[in-house]
Every structure is written in structure tokens, then in C-alpha cells.
Amino acid sequence: MKEDSLVIHEIYASIQGESTFAGLPCTFVRTTGCNLRCTWCDTPQAFHGGTRMARGEVLAAALAKGTPLVELTGGEPLLQPAVFPLMGELCDAGKTVLVETSGEADVSLVDPRVHKIMDLKAPGSGESHRNRWSNLEHISSRDEIKFVLADRTDYEWMRAVVRERNLSARTPNLLASTVFGKLAARDLVAWVLEDALPVRVQLQMHKYIWSPDATGV
Ligand code: SF4
């Protein structure tokens, strides 16, 4: 059955680099495959390949890392039906479970114990037309909405979406981050302050730690 196995790119422990869980030790279960092609995607290596594993094997490997936090990411994890029962099993095992999803995939069947971190794709991604707006009906205060911004046009798009769709009434966790190396975080901070926009500016911490350009200071 398609719920019995998944194609996995990698399972590893690191720290959570973004979201309100940033900085916490986390086990990442990265699935293979994505149906979008964001211009700035930083994980194209997860589009293809991977290893098919039984769901039980994936669960055991994730639990073996021992972190209280486990994140399903990709690629796009929700493309694989086995991810849904896997997330439930991780919750049953006492884990705090996060899923990073593109905003295109339907989130309505995600276990309510899971924290959804859902992108809304801005125009600079090239995939803005793929946003599944009905997903917003399934976003609650335990979930997070993430915008990745490449330029001022993307910022203004986010500002309009936040205001017109009254997103902060759904969740206080509205995350705004920049495409690494493309938009200066200090510009984003200035714009957010100027507009008193209710978003949390975040840096992709893992990139500052492990980028070849990072100074480590
Ligand atoms: S949705 Fe995520 S994995 Fe897919 S192309 Fe966009 S950034 Fe890459």
C-alpha cells in the first residue's frame, strides 16, 4: 500500500534553523520530490533520487536520533501519503512534530497535533499562482505561515496578503525571511518597522552557521 513506504532523501539531526522553534535540536526527515520549482529553492538535490523505506523503518530511524523535535520536510513531504500516518505515529511517540509544506499541497488531512509551517509563495518564487488559498482555513494558532522574500515587490505582496486576509487573526506566527544573498535583512527590518507589520523577521540560522561564507563569529 502507498501508505506503507516513503521515498526518503535523508534523515539527520541538526538544529532547527527557522520558525518559532529556531535553535532547538531537531531530527529532520527529508522526503524526495517536489511538484514546485521555486526560483530560489535551496534543496533541489531533494527533487530526485532517494531511497524507498518502509514507514516503520523511517519512524525507527527518526526516533533513534533522540531529539524531542522532529520535522518532516522536503521536497514536499505531503506529496507522499505515508507521511500522514507517520506524523501521527511520531506524535504518539511523544514527539513535537513539525511539517514544512509549500502552500500548494492540501494540509486539511494533517494530524491536528502537528505544527504546520506553511509557505505562501511570493511572486519572486515564480510559483505564486500555485498557492492553495483554501489551506488558510486549516491554519490555527499552533501553525506558522512563512514568506520567503526576494525583493521589495515580494515584500509588498506579503504586506497586502497579511492585511487583506487578516492573517494575524489565524496565527500570531507569521514568519518573514529573505532569500539568502538576495535581499538584505536590514532592509526587510526597516520596511516591517515602517509599516508596523505583525510579522516575525527571521534569519535562516543554519545558513549563517554552515554557509561557506559564514564567518562563524
Ligand atoms: S516548494 Fe520547497 S522544495 Fe519545492 S521547489 Fe519550492 S522551495 Fe524547493
Short mmCIF file of C-alpha atoms and ligand atoms in Angstrom, two decimals:
data_model
loop_
_atom_site.label_atom_id
_atom_site.label_comp_id
_atom_site.label_asym_id
_atom_site.label_seq_id
_atom_site.Cartn_x
_atom_site.Cartn_y
_atom_site.Cartn_z
CA MET A 1 0.00 0.00 0.00
CA LYS A 2 1.16 3.53 -0.71
CA GLU A 3 0.80 4.38 2.99
CA ASP A 4 3.37 1.70 3.88
CA SER A 5 6.52 3.24 2.44
CA LEU A 6 8.15 6.56 1.58
CA VAL A 7 10.98 7.78 -0.62
CA ILE A 8 13.44 9.46 1.72
CA HIS A 9 16.26 11.79 0.79
CA GLU A 10 17.86 11.88 4.24
CA ILE A 11 17.21 11.62 7.97
CA TYR A 12 19.56 13.63 10.16
CA ALA A 13 19.77 15.64 13.36
CA SER A 14 20.69 19.32 13.42
CA ILE A 15 19.28 22.46 14.91
CA GLN A 16 16.06 23.94 13.66
CA GLY A 17 17.18 26.88 11.54
CA GLU A 18 13.96 28.86 11.24
CA SER A 19 10.40 29.10 12.59
CA THR A 20 9.50 29.81 16.20
CA PHE A 21 11.39 26.59 17.05
CA ALA A 22 14.68 28.03 15.71
CA GLY A 23 17.75 26.98 17.61
CA LEU A 24 16.29 23.77 19.04
CA PRO A 25 17.81 20.36 18.32
CA CYS A 26 15.65 18.66 15.72
CA THR A 27 15.56 15.50 13.64
CA PHE A 28 14.81 16.19 10.00
CA VAL A 29 13.08 13.64 7.82
CA ARG A 30 13.60 14.95 4.30
CA THR A 31 11.41 13.31 1.68
CA THR A 32 12.25 13.16 -2.01
CA GLY A 33 10.25 15.02 -4.65
CA CYS A 34 8.54 18.36 -5.11
CA ASN A 35 5.91 19.49 -7.59
CA LEU A 36 7.07 23.14 -7.47
CA ARG A 37 10.27 24.74 -8.77
CA CYS A 38 10.82 27.90 -6.74
CA THR A 39 13.48 30.06 -8.40
CA TRP A 40 15.43 30.31 -5.15
CA CYS A 41 14.93 26.71 -3.93
CA ASP A 42 17.81 25.71 -1.66
CA THR A 43 17.14 21.96 -1.71
CA PRO A 44 16.98 20.98 -5.41
CA GLN A 45 19.01 17.91 -4.52
CA ALA A 46 15.82 16.53 -2.96
CA PHE A 47 13.87 16.67 -6.24
CA HIS A 48 15.10 13.27 -7.40
CA GLY A 49 16.64 10.06 -6.15
CA GLY A 50 16.28 8.99 -2.55
CA THR A 51 15.70 5.59 -1.00
CA ARG A 52 12.36 3.84 -0.61
CA MET A 53 11.94 2.86 3.03
CA ALA A 54 9.17 1.13 4.96
CA ARG A 55 7.24 3.59 7.13
CA GLY A 56 8.25 1.66 10.23
CA GLU A 57 11.91 2.00 9.27
CA VAL A 58 11.57 5.74 8.85
CA LEU A 59 9.84 6.00 12.22
CA ALA A 60 12.55 3.96 13.93
CA ALA A 61 15.35 5.97 12.30
CA ALA A 62 13.75 9.27 13.32
CA LEU A 63 13.14 8.12 16.91
CA ALA A 64 16.71 6.79 17.15
CA LYS A 65 18.07 10.35 16.84
CA GLY A 66 16.54 11.09 20.22
CA THR A 67 15.54 14.74 19.79
CA PRO A 68 12.18 15.83 21.23
CA LEU A 69 11.50 17.73 17.99
CA VAL A 70 11.03 16.04 14.60
CA GLU A 71 10.39 17.86 11.34
CA LEU A 72 9.07 16.45 8.09
CA THR A 73 10.48 18.45 5.22
CA GLY A 74 11.45 18.04 1.59
CA GLY A 75 10.97 18.49 -1.23
CA GLU A 76 7.31 18.47 -0.41
CA PRO A 77 6.51 15.89 2.28
CA LEU A 78 2.74 15.98 1.81
CA LEU A 79 3.03 14.50 -1.69
CA GLN A 80 3.62 11.08 -0.10
CA PRO A 81 0.51 9.51 1.51
CA ALA A 82 2.60 7.61 4.09
CA VAL A 83 3.68 10.92 5.64
CA PHE A 84 0.24 11.40 7.18
CA PRO A 85 0.21 8.24 9.35
CA LEU A 86 3.95 8.72 10.05
CA MET A 87 3.30 12.13 11.57
CA GLY A 88 0.59 10.62 13.78
CA GLU A 89 2.96 7.87 14.93
CA LEU A 90 5.65 10.42 15.80
CA CYS A 91 3.09 12.36 17.85
CA ASP A 92 2.01 9.11 19.56
CA ALA A 93 5.67 8.55 20.47
CA GLY A 94 5.63 11.87 22.34
CA LYS A 95 7.49 13.95 19.77
CA THR A 96 6.73 17.54 18.90
CA VAL A 97 6.20 17.28 15.16
CA LEU A 98 6.61 19.99 12.54
CA VAL A 99 5.87 19.77 8.84
CA GLU A 100 7.29 22.25 6.33
CA THR A 101 4.99 22.49 3.35
CA SER A 102 4.87 24.62 0.24
CA GLY A 103 1.35 26.00 0.49
CA GLU A 104 0.36 24.18 -2.70
CA ALA A 105 -0.24 20.79 -1.09
CA ASP A 106 -3.54 20.24 0.73
CA VAL A 107 -2.96 20.44 4.51
CA SER A 108 -6.51 19.51 5.55
CA LEU A 109 -5.58 15.92 6.50
CA VAL A 110 -2.53 16.76 8.63
CA ASP A 111 -2.87 15.41 12.18
CA PRO A 112 -4.11 18.31 14.36
CA ARG A 113 -1.27 17.68 16.83
CA VAL A 114 1.29 18.60 14.17
CA HIS A 115 2.59 22.16 13.81
CA LYS A 116 2.26 23.13 10.17
CA ILE A 117 4.84 25.59 8.84
CA MET A 118 3.25 26.58 5.58
CA ASP A 119 4.76 28.80 2.90
CA LEU A 120 2.82 31.34 0.96
CA LYS A 121 4.83 31.77 -2.21
CA ALA A 122 5.58 35.37 -3.19
CA PRO A 123 5.93 36.39 -6.88
CA GLY A 124 9.74 36.18 -6.86
CA SER A 125 9.48 32.41 -6.31
CA GLY A 126 7.84 32.01 -9.73
CA GLU A 127 5.23 29.80 -8.04
CA SER A 128 2.85 32.34 -6.51
CA HIS A 129 0.00 31.15 -8.72
CA ARG A 130 0.21 27.74 -7.01
CA ASN A 131 -0.77 28.95 -3.52
CA ARG A 132 -3.77 26.90 -2.33
CA TRP A 133 -5.63 29.64 -0.51
CA SER A 134 -8.20 27.21 0.94
CA ASN A 135 -5.35 25.90 3.12
CA LEU A 136 -5.71 29.01 5.27
CA GLU A 137 -8.95 27.53 6.65
CA HIS A 138 -6.79 24.82 8.29
CA ILE A 139 -4.24 27.15 9.88
CA SER A 140 -4.59 27.73 13.61
CA SER A 141 -2.55 29.46 16.29
CA ARG A 142 -0.28 26.40 16.65
CA ASP A 143 0.74 26.75 12.99
CA GLU A 144 3.08 29.15 11.21
CA ILE A 145 2.87 30.90 7.85
CA LYS A 146 6.17 31.63 6.17
CA PHE A 147 7.03 34.14 3.46
CA VAL A 148 10.41 33.99 1.72
CA LEU A 149 11.10 37.34 0.09
CA ALA A 150 13.47 38.13 -2.77
CA ASP A 151 12.84 41.87 -3.17
CA ARG A 152 10.61 44.85 -2.41
CA THR A 153 7.88 43.56 -4.75
CA ASP A 154 7.69 40.36 -2.70
CA TYR A 155 7.53 42.41 0.49
CA GLU A 156 4.63 44.48 -0.79
CA TRP A 157 2.84 41.31 -1.87
CA MET A 158 3.27 39.87 1.64
CA ARG A 159 2.06 43.11 3.22
CA ALA A 160 -1.12 43.04 1.12
CA VAL A 161 -1.77 39.35 1.90
CA VAL A 162 -1.22 39.82 5.65
CA ARG A 163 -3.57 42.78 5.78
CA GLU A 164 -6.26 41.80 3.29
CA ARG A 165 -6.57 38.24 4.57
CA ASN A 166 -6.19 39.28 8.20
CA LEU A 167 -3.62 36.53 8.74
CA SER A 168 -2.68 37.50 12.28
CA ALA A 169 -6.24 36.57 13.33
CA ARG A 170 -5.41 32.97 12.31
CA THR A 171 -1.98 32.72 13.86
CA PRO A 172 0.47 35.07 15.57
CA ASN A 173 3.28 33.13 13.85
CA LEU A 174 3.79 34.99 10.58
CA LEU A 175 7.39 34.49 9.51
CA ALA A 176 9.20 36.74 7.05
CA SER A 177 12.61 35.75 5.78
CA THR A 178 14.83 36.86 2.94
CA VAL A 179 16.27 34.87 0.08
CA PHE A 180 19.82 34.37 1.30
CA GLY A 181 22.19 36.71 -0.53
CA LYS A 182 19.39 38.46 -2.45
CA LEU A 183 17.57 40.77 -0.04
CA ALA A 184 19.32 42.36 2.92
CA ALA A 185 17.68 41.51 6.24
CA ARG A 186 18.26 45.10 7.38
CA ASP A 187 16.05 46.36 4.51
CA LEU A 188 13.32 43.93 5.47
CA VAL A 189 13.52 45.05 9.10
CA ALA A 190 13.24 48.71 8.06
CA TRP A 191 10.15 48.03 5.90
CA VAL A 192 8.45 45.97 8.62
CA LEU A 193 9.01 48.74 11.17
CA GLU A 194 7.82 51.42 8.76
CA ASP A 195 4.56 49.54 8.22
CA ALA A 196 4.27 48.12 11.77
CA LEU A 197 3.55 44.81 10.07
CA PRO A 198 2.77 41.97 12.54
CA VAL A 199 5.40 39.55 11.21
CA ARG A 200 8.42 37.91 12.78
CA VAL A 201 11.57 38.64 10.80
CA GLN A 202 13.79 35.61 10.84
CA LEU A 203 17.19 34.66 9.56
CA GLN A 204 17.86 31.17 8.26
CA MET A 205 20.17 30.37 11.14
CA HIS A 206 21.58 27.19 9.60
CA LYS A 207 22.90 29.18 6.63
CA TYR A 208 24.79 31.60 8.84
CA ILE A 209 26.35 28.69 10.69
CA TRP A 210 27.20 26.43 7.76
CA SER A 211 27.41 28.63 4.67
CA PRO A 212 30.95 28.66 3.20
CA ASP A 213 30.77 32.47 3.51
CA ALA A 214 29.81 32.42 7.19
CA THR A 215 32.47 33.86 9.43
CA GLY A 216 31.35 31.88 12.45
CA VAL A 217 31.59 34.93 14.67
S1 SF4 B 1 8.38 24.14 -2.55
FE1 SF4 B 1 10.27 23.99 -1.33
S2 SF4 B 1 11.35 22.16 -2.12
FE2 SF4 B 1 9.76 22.71 -3.61
S3 SF4 B 1 10.82 23.98 -5.12
FE3 SF4 B 1 9.89 25.36 -3.62
S4 SF4 B 1 11.50 25.71 -2.07
FE4 SF4 B 1 12.11 23.90 -3.29
#
